[in-house]
Coordinates of C-alpha atoms in Angstrom, one line a residue:
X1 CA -39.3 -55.3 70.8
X2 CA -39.3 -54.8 66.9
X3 CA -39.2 -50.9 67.6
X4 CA -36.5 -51.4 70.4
X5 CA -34.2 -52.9 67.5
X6 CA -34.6 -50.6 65.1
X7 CA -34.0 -47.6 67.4
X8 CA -30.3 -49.4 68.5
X9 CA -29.6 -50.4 64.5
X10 CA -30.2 -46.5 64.1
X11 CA -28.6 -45.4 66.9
X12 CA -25.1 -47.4 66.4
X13 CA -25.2 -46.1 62.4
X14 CA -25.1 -43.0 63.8
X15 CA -22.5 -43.5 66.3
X16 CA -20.4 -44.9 63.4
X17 CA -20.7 -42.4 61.0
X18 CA -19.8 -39.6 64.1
X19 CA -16.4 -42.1 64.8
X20 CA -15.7 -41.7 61.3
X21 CA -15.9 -38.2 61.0
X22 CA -14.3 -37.5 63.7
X23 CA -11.3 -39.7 62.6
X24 CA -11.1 -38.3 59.8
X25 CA -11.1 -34.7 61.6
X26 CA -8.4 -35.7 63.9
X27 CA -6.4 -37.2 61.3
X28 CA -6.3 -34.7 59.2
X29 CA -5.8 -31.8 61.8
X30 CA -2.9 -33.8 63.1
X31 CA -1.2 -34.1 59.9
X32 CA -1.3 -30.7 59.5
X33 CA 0.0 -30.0 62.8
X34 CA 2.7 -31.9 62.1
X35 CA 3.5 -29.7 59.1
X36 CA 3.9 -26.6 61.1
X37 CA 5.9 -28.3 63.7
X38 CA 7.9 -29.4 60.7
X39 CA 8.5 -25.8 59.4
X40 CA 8.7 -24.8 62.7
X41 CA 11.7 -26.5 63.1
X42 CA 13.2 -26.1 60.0
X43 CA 13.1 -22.5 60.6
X44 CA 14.4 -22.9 64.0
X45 CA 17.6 -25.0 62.7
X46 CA 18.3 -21.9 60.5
X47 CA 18.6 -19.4 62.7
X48 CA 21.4 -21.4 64.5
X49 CA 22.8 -22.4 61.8
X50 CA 23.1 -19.2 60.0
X51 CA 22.8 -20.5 56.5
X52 CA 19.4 -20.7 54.5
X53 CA 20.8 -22.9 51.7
X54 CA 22.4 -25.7 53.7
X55 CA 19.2 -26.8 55.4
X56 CA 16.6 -26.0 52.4
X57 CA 15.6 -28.9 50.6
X58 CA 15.6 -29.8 46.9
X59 CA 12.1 -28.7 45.9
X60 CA 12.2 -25.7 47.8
X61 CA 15.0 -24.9 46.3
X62 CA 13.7 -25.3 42.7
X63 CA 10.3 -24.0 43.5
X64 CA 12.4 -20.6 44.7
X65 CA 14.2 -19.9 41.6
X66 CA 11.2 -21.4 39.5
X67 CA 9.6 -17.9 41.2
X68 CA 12.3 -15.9 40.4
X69 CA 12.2 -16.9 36.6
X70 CA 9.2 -16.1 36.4
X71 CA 9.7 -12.9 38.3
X72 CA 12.4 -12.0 35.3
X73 CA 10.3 -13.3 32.6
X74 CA 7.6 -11.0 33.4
X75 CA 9.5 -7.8 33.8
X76 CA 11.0 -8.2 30.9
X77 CA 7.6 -8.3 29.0
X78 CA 6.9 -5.3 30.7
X79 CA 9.8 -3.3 29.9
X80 CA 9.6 -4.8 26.1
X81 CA 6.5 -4.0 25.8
X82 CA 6.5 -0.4 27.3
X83 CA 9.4 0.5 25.1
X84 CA 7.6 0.0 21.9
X85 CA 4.5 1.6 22.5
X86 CA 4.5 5.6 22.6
X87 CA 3.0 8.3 21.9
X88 CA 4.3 10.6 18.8
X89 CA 6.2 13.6 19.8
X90 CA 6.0 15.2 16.2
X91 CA 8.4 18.2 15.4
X92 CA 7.2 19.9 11.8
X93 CA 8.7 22.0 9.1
X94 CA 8.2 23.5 6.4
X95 CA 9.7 22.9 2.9
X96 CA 9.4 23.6 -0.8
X97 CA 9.7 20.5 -3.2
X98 CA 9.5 19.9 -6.8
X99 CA 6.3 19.1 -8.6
X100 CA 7.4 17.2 -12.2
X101 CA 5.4 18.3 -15.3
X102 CA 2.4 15.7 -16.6
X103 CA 2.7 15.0 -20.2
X104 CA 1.6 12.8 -22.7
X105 CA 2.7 12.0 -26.5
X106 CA 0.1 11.7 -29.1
X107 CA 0.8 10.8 -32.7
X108 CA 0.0 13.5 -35.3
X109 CA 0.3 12.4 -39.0
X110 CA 0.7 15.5 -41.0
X111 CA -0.6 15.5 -44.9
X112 CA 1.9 15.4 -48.3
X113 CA 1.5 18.8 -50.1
X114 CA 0.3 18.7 -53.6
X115 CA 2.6 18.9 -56.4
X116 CA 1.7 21.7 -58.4
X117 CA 2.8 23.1 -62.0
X118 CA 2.3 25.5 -63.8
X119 CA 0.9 25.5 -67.6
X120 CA -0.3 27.7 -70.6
X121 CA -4.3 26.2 -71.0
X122 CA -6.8 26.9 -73.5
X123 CA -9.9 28.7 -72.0
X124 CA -12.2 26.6 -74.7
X125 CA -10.7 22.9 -74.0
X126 CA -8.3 23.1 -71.3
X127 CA -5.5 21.7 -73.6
X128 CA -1.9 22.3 -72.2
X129 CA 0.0 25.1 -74.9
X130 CA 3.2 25.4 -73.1
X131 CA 5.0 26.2 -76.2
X132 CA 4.7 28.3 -79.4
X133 CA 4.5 25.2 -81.2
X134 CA 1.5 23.3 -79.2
X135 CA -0.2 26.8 -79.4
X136 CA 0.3 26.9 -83.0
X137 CA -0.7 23.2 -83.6
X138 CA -4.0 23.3 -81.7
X139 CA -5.4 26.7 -83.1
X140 CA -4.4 25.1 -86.7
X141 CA -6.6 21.7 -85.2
X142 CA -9.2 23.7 -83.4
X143 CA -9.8 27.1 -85.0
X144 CA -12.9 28.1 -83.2
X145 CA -10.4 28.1 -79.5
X146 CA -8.4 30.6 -81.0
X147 CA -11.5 33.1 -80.3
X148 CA -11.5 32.4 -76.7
X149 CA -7.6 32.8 -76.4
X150 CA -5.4 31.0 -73.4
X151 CA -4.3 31.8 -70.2
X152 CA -0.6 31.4 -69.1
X153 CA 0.0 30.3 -65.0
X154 CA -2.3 28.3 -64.7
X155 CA -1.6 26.0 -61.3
X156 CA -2.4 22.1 -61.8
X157 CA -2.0 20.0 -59.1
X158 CA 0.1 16.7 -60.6
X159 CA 0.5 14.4 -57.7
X160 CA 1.0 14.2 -54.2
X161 CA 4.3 14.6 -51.6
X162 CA 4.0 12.0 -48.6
X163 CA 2.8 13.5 -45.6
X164 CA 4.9 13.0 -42.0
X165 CA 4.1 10.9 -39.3
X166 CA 5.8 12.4 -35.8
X167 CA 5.3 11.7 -31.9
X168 CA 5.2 15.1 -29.8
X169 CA 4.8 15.6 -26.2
X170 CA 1.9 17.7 -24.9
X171 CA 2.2 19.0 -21.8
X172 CA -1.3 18.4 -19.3
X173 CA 0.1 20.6 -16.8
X174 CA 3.5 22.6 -16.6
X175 CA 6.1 21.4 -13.5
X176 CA 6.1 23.8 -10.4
X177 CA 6.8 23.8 -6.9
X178 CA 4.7 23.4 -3.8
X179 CA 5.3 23.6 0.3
X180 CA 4.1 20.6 2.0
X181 CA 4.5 20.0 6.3
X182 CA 7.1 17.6 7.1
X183 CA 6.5 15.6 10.5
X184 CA 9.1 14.0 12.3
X185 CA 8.7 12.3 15.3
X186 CA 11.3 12.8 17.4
X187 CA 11.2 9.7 19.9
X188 CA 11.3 7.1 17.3
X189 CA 12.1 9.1 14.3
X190 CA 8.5 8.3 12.1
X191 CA 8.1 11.0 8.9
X192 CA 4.7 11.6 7.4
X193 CA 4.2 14.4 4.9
X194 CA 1.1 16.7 4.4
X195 CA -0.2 18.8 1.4

């Protein structure tokens, strides 16, 4: 008898849960018929009626030009973004430019010149006889230099002149020309230069 109930408590969970499932099936299946016959006759009503916007609702409506938006939006990404990418067409030539010169200035200081004059000296003592009178004088003071004589012109170097201090450019290398390769690109107009 214990086994006898247990088999029916079984048997009438499963029965249940197949009533449920199948509810659930049909349920579902008819609600989605009814959405067919729905469109069914909406589509129907059309064709009488001639007119697609008179009988389309609100959200189909919105969800139709919501998908044409985005339709535009995306070509014109496309085309915005196909216009600026290309590839270089380059067109080149050939032409001579100027090459400046490269200099630098340095500072030279050039050195006074010595002042020199000119005297009559005594070969003993180096005394300066620039007259007949000084000659005179020191032989009567010194007679023993009289026997080595003098000699007239003699240069002496007196002082100093100041000496010059001037900036001059030196030239590294002289300016000339050269021919560099001009490229132009000639769909968006890009210049690069070569050589």
């Amino acid at each position: 008898m214990e086994k006898f109930r247990k088999a029916l408590y079984v048997a009438i969970a499963v029965a249940v849960l197949v009533a449920t499932a199948c509810g659930i099936y049909v349920f579902g299946f008819s609600g989605a018929m009814d959405g067919v016959a729905d469109s069914a006759a909406s589509a129907a009503s059309k064709e009488e009626t001639g007119s697609d916007s008179s009988s389309a609702s609100p959200s189909d409506t919105a969800g139709a030009s919501s998908a044409s938006g985005q339709a535009a939006s995306d070509a014109q990404q496309a085309s915005s973004s196909s216009g600026s990418a290309h590839t270089h067409m380059w067109r080149t030539e050939e032409k001579t430019v100027d090459v400046p010169a490269v200099t630098h200035t340095e500072t030279v200081t050039t050195p006074g010149e010595d002042i020199v004059e000119y005297h009559t000296v005594c070969d003993d003592c180096g005394a300066y006889l620039d007259s007949q009178a000084a000659l005179e004088s020191h032989y009567r003071n010194y007679p023993s230099h009289a026997k080595n004589g003098y000699t007239i012109g003699v240069p002496v170097v007196t002082g100093q002149k100041p000496g010059k201090t001037e900036t001059k450019t030196v030239v590294d290398s002289p300016a000339t020309t050269k021919t560099v390769t001009v490229k132009t690109c000639t769909v968006c107009g890009a210049v690069e230069e070569e050589g």
